[in-house]
XYZ file of C-alpha atoms in Angstrom:
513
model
C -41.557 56.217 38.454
C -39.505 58.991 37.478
C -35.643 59.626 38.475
C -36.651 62.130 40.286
C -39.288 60.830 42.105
C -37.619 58.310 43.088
C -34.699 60.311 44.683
C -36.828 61.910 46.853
C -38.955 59.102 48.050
C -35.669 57.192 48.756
C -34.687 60.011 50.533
C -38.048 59.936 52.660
C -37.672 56.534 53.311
C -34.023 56.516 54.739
C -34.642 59.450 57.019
C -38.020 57.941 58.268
C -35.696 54.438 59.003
C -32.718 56.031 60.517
C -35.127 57.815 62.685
C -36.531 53.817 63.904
C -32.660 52.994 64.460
C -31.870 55.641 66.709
C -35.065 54.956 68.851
C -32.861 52.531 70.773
C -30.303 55.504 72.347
C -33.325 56.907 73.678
C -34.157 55.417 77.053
C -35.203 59.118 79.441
C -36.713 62.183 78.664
C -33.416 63.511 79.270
C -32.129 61.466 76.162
C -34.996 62.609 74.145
C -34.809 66.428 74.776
C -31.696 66.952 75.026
C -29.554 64.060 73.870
C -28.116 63.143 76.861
C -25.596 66.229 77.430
C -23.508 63.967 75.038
C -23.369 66.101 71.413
C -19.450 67.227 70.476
C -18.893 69.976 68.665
C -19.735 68.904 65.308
C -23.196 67.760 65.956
C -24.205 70.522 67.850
C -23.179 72.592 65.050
C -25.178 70.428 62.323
C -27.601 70.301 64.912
C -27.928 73.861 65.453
C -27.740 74.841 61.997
C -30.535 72.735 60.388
C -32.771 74.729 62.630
C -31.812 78.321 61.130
C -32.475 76.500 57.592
C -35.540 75.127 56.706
C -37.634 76.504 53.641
C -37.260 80.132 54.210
C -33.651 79.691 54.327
C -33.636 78.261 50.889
C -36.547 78.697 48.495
C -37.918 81.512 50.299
C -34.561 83.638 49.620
C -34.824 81.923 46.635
C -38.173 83.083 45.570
C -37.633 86.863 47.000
C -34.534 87.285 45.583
C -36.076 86.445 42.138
C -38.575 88.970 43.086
C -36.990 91.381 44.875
C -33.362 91.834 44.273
C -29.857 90.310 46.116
C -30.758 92.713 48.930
C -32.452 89.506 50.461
C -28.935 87.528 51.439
C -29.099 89.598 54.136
C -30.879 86.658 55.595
C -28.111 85.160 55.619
C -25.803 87.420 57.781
C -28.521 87.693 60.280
C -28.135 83.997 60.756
C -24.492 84.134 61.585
C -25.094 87.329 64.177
C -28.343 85.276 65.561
C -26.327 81.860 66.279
C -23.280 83.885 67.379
C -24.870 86.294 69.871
C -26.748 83.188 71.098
C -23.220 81.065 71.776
C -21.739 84.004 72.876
C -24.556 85.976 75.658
C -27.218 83.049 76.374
C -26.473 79.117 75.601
C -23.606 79.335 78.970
C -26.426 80.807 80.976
C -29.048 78.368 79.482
C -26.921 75.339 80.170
C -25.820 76.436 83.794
C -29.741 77.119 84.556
C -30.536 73.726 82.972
C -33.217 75.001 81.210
C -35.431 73.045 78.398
C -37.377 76.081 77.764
C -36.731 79.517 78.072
C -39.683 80.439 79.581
C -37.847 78.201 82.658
C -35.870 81.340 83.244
C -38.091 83.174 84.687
C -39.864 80.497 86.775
C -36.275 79.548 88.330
C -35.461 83.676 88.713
C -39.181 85.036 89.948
C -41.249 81.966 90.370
C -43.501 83.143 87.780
C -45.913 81.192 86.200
C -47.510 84.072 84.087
C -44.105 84.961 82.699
C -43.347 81.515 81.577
C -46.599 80.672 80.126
C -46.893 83.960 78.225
C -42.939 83.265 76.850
C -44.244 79.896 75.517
C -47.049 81.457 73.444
C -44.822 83.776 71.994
C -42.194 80.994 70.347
C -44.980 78.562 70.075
C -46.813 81.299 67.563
C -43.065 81.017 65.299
C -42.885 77.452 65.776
C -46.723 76.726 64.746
C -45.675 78.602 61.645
C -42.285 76.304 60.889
C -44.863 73.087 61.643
C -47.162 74.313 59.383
C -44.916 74.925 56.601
C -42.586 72.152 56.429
C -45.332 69.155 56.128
C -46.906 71.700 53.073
C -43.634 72.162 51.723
C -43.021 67.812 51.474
C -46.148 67.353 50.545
C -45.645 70.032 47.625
C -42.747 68.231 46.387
C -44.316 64.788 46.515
C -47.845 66.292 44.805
C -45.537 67.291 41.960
C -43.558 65.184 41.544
C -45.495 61.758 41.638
C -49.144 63.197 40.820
C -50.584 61.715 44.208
C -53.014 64.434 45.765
C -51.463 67.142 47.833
C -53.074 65.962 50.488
C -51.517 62.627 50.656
C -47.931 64.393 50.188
C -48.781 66.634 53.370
C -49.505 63.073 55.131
C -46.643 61.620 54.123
C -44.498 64.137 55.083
C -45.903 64.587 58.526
C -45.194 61.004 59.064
C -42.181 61.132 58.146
C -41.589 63.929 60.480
C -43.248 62.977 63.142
C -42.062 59.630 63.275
C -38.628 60.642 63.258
C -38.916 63.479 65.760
C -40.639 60.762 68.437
C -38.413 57.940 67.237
C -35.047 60.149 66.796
C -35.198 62.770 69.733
C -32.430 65.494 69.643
C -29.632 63.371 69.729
C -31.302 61.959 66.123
C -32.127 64.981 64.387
C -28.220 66.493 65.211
C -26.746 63.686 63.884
C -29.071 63.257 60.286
C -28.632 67.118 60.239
C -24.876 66.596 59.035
C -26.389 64.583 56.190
C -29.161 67.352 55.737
C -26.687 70.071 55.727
C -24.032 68.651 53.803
C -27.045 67.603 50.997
C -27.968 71.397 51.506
C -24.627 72.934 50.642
C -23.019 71.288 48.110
C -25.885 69.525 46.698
C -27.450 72.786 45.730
C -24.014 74.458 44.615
C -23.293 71.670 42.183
C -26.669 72.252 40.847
C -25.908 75.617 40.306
C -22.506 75.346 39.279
C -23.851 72.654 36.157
C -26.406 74.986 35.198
C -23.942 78.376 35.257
C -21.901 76.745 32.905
C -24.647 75.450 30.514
C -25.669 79.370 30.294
C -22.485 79.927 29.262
C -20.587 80.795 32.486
C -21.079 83.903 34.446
C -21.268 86.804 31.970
C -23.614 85.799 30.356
C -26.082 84.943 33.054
C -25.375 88.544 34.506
C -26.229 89.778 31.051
C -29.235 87.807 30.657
C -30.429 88.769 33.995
C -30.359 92.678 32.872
C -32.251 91.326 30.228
C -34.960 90.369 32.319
C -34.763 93.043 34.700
C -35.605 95.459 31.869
C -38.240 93.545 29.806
C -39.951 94.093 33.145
C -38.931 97.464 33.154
C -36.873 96.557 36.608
C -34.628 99.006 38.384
C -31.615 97.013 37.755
C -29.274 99.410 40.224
C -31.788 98.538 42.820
C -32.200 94.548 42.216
C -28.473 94.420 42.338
C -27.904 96.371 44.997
C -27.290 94.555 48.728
C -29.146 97.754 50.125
C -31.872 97.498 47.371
C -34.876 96.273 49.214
C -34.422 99.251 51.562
C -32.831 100.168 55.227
C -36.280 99.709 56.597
C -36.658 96.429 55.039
C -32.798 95.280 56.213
C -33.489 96.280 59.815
C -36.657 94.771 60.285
C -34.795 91.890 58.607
C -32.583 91.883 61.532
C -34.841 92.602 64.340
C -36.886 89.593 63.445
C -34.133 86.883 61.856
C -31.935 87.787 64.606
C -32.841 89.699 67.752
C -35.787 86.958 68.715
C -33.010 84.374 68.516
C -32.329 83.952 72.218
C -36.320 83.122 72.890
C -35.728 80.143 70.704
C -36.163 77.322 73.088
C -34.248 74.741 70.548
C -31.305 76.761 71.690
C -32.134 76.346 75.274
C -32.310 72.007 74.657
C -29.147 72.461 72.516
C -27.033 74.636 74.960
C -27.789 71.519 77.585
C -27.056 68.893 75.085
C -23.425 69.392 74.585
C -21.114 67.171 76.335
C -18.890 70.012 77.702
C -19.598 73.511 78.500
C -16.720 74.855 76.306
C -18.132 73.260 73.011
C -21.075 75.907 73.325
C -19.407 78.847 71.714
C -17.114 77.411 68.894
C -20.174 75.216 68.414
C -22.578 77.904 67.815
C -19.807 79.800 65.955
C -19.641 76.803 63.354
C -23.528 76.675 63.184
C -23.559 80.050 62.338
C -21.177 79.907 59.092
C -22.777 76.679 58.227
C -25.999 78.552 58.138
C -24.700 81.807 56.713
C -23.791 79.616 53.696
C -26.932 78.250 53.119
C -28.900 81.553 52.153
C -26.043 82.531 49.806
C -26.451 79.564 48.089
C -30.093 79.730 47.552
C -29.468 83.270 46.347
C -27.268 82.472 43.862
C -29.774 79.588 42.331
C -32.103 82.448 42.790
C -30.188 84.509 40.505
C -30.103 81.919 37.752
C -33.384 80.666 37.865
C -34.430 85.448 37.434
C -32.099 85.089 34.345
C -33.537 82.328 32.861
C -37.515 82.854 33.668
C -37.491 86.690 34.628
C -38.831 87.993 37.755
C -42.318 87.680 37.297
C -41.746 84.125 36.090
C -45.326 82.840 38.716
C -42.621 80.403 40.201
C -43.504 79.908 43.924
C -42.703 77.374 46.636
C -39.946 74.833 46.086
C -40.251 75.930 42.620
C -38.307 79.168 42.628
C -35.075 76.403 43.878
C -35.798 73.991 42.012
C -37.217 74.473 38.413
C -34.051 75.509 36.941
C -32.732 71.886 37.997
C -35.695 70.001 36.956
C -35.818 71.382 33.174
C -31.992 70.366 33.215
C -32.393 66.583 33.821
C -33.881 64.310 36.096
C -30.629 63.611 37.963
C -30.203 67.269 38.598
C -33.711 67.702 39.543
C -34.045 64.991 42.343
C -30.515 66.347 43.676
C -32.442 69.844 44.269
C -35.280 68.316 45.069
C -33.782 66.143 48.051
C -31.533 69.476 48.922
C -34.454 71.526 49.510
C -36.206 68.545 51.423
C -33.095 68.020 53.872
C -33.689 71.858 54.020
C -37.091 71.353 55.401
C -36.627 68.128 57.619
C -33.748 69.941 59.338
C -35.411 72.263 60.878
C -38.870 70.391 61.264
C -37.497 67.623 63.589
C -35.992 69.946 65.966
C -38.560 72.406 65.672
C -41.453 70.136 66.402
C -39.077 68.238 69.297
C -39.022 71.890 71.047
C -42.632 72.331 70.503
C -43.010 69.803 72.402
C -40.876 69.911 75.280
C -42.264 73.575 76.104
C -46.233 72.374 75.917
C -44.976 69.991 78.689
C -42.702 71.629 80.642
C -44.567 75.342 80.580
C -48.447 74.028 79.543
C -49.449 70.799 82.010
C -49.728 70.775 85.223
C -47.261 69.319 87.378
C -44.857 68.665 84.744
C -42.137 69.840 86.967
C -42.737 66.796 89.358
C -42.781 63.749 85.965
C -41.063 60.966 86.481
C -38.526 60.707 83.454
C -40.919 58.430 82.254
C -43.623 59.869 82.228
C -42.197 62.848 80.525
C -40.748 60.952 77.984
C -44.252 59.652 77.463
C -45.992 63.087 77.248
C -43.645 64.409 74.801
C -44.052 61.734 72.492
C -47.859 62.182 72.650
C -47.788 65.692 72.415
C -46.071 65.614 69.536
C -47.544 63.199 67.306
C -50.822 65.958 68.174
C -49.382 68.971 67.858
C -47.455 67.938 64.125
C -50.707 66.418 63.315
C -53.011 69.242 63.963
C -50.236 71.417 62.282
C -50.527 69.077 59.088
C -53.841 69.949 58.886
C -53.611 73.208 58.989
C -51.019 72.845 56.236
C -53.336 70.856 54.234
C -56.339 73.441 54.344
C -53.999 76.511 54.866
C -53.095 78.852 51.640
C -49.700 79.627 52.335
C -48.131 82.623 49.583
C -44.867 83.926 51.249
C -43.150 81.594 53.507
C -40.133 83.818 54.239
C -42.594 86.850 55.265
C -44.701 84.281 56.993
C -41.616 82.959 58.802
C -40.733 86.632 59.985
C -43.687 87.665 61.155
C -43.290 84.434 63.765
C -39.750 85.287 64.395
C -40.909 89.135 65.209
C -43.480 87.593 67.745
C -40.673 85.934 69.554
C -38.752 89.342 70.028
C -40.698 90.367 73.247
C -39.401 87.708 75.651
C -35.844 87.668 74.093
C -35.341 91.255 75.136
C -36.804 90.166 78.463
C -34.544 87.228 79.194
C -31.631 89.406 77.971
C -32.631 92.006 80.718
C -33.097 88.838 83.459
C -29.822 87.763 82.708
C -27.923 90.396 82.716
C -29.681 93.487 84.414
C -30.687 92.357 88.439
C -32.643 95.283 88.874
C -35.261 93.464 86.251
C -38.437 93.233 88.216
C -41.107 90.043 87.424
C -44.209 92.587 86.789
C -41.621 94.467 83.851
C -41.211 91.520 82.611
C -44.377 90.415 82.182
C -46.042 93.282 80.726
C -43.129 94.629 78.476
C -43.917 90.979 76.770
C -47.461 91.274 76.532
C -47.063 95.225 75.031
C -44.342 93.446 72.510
C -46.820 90.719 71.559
C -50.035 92.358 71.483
C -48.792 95.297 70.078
C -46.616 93.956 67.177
C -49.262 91.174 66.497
C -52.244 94.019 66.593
C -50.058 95.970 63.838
C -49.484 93.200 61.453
C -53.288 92.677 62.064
C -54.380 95.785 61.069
C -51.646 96.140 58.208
C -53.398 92.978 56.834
C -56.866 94.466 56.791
C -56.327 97.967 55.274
C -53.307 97.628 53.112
C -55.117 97.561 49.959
C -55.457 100.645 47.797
C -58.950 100.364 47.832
C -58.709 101.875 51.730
C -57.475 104.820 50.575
C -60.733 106.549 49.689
C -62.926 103.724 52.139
C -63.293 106.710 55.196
C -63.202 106.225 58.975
C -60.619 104.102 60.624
C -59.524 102.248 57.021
C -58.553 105.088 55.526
C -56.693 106.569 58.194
C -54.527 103.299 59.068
C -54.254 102.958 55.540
C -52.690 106.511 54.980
C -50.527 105.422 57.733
C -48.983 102.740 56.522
C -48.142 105.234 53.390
C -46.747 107.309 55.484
C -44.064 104.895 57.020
C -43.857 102.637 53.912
C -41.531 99.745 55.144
C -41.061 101.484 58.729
C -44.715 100.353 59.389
C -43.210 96.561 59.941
C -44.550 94.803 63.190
C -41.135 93.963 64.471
C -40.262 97.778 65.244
C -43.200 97.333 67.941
C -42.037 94.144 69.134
C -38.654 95.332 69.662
C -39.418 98.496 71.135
C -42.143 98.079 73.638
C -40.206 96.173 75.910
C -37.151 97.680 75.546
C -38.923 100.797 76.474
C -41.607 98.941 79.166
C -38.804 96.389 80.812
C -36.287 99.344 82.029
C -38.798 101.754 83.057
C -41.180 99.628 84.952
C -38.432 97.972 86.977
C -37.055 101.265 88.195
C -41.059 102.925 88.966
C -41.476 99.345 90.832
C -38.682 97.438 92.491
C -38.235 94.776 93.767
C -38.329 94.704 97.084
C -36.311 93.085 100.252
C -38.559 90.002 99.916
C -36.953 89.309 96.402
C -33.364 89.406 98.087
C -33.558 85.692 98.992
C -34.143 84.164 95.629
C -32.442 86.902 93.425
C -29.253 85.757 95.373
C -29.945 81.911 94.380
C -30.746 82.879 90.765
C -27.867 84.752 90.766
C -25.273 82.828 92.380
C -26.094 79.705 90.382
C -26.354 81.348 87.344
C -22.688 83.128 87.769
C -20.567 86.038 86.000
C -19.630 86.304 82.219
C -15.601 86.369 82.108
C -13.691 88.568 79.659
C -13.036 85.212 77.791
C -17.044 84.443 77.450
C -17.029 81.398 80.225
C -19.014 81.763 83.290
C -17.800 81.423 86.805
């Protein structure tokens, strides 16, 4: 077995064990989703971080910045302003609701089933996506490294995720997420540092680049240029990295799993620099690997991360190679470990009346399912983008974010607004993408009817035609107007006042009261 291969299988293999060792600290469900209220400041931040990771945050930017220019590390400054807004406007309010879901909110605030339920399918469409990719992702590494069928790798790395997510709980994926993290960061910089200098340093991997750029006949102005993928492009970028953040129940089980309610904000504060760095670092390997292969080099999946490593040594390779699979298990454990804990708590019956027990019990089944039936899906699935993939779910999840941002902070908000300015978000952005899909191809510009006109449409708005615009608008537009047509009236007065009073005021310092 090769160096390499055997970096990454050890790396596998220690994960998968330390997941068995901290079984033991979880006795409740309380332990299991949200680590006991007992995280400090630095594990919520590793914590917290690994989720905003993951492949898209590192071989995705990767791959589009080979193919598209630097104007992707905008991905990273989104994740800052994602993890910061959420410290700063929702994980208080989450924690002082107790929520382990989001959807919660608006059970606690309006009793409302529908609103909950329909909240869940909008994250659990983004977080079917993250299940599905990080099992393919391992079991791409694995296949190509060792030889074994991809298959096999996709088993072995659902294992290895599952295990650890039913084993660990959230207490175990914070604390391996330091690991992860710190593997991420510097592991990946020292690759790209090593192979810098054996280009000869800087200067001449800029001029080499160029090179590239124009034996593709490349605007090089535009590859280079932060705004060179387009204002469009950067603020659907934004809208979907960022704005859906909120809706992200993992934020709801972390906000409850710090041991102090004033950890929340510098905590999310560190997460967000931690994963700020993470795309900037991918970019840059991005940059070296476009100067070296060009930016039509075919490179795809872990590949456009990690090929410049592995043709520069075995050593170097299995450090990229076990940077980009920390990458993926850091935001798979806590990913699935949410999954999970909102099929429960917003899918079955009765949930709300478990014995800790028994919770604990039905999370760990539902997730060994649910990562198993996303490994699948991985297996048979052909997956080409995983950063557009990725965006797509996070524009799904924009609908109930704006909605739980109006719940919170707007007491006007009425259940009914609610509920449909979600539905318009989701239908409506997820009918676009739909139809963007079907009659994008040249080939619809001459087809007549319906094709052709959608088709001249998207023409028309080039990158303004993005789904998230829908997503974010609908309900901003719905939410207000339907809550002041239809308001609540003097039977809500009872439980706004309880939803209210316990929930409390922002202070000018952030804290609640």
């Amino acid at each position: 077995m090769s160096i390499t291969a055997t970096v990454i299988i050890a790396y596998l293999v220690i994960f998968a064990a330390a997941g068995l060792y901290l079984s033991r600290s979880n006795a409740s469900s309380s332990d299991w989703d949200i680590g006991g209220g007992t995280l400090g400041i630095l594990m919520l931040a590793a914590g917290i971080a690994g989720t905003r990771i993951g492949g898209a945050g590192t071989y995705g930017v990767a791959g589009d910045v080979i193919s598209e220019g630097i104007g992707h590390l905008w991905y990273g400054v989104n994740s800052f302003a994602a993890l910061f807004l959420v410290g700063l406007f929702f994980a208080i309010p989450y924690r002082r609701l107790k929520l382990v879901s989001v959807g919660q909110a608006f059970d606690h605030r309006f009793g409302s089933y529908r609103c909950q339920w329909l909240t869940s399918l909008c994250v659990q469409a983004e977080y079917l996506i993250v299940n599905i990719i990080e099992p393919y992702i391992i079991g791409s590494i694995v296949s190509g490294v060792t030889g074994i069928p991809f298959g096999f790798g996709v088993l072995i790395g659902a294992v290895v995720i599952i295990s650890f997510t039913v084993f660990g709980g959230l207490r175990g994926t914070a604390i391996t997420n330091i690991v992860h993290c710190s593997v991420i960061i510097f592991g990946l910089l020292l690759v790209g540092l090593v192979v810098m200098n054996n280009m000869g340093g800087w200067d001449l991997v800029l001029e080499r680049a160029n090179g590239m750029l124009a034996e593709a006949s490349r605007d090089e102005v535009r590859w280079w240029s932060f705004t060179g993928i387009g204002w469009a492009t950067i603020i659907a970028l934004f809208i979907s990295a960022t704005i859906h953040t909120p809706a992200a129940s993992v934020y709801a089980n972390y906000a409850s799993s710090a041991a102090r309610q004033e950890f929340l904000i510098p905590g999310f504060f560190l997460a967000g620099i931690i994963a700020a760095l993470m795309p900037l670092v991918a970019g840059f390997i991005g940059i070296l690997t476009m100067a070296t292969y060009g930016s039509e080099s075919g490179l795809s999946s872990y590949l456009n991360i990690a090929q410049l490593a592995m043709d520069s040594g075995q050593i170097l390779g299995g450090i990229a190679l076990a940077a980009v699979l920390a990458a993926v298990i850091s935001s798979g454990a806590p990913i699935l470990l949410s999954s999970a804990a909102m099929f429960v708590n917003d899918w079955v019956p009765g949930s709300k009346n478990f014995s800790s027990d028994k919770k604990l019990r039905a999370y760990k089944i539902v997730t060994v399912i649910y990562g198993s039936v996303a490994a699948v899906i991985a297996w048979l699935g052909n997956i080409t983008s995983v950063l557009q993939l990725l965006l797509l779910g996070f524009a799904m999840v924009v609908p109930p974010a704006v909605a739980i941002g109006f719940v919170l902070y707007w007491k006007r908000t009425t259940e009914a607004a609610v509920f449909w300015g979600i539905a318009a978000g989701f239908t409506g952005g997820l009918t676009m993408w739909l139809f963007n899909s079907l009659f994008d191809d040249v080939e619809n510009a001459t087809a007549g009817g319906f094709a052709q006109w959608w088709h001249e449409l998207i023409v028309y708005l080039g990158e303004w035609s993005d789904p998230s615009f829908l997503t974010l608008l609908l309900p901003l537009f719905i939410i207000p107007v339907v809550s002041l047509l239809f308001p609540n009236g003097e039977s809500d007065r009872e439980a706004s006042e309880s939803f209210y009073g316990r929930l409390g005021r922002m202070q000018r310092d952030f804290s609640w009261k």
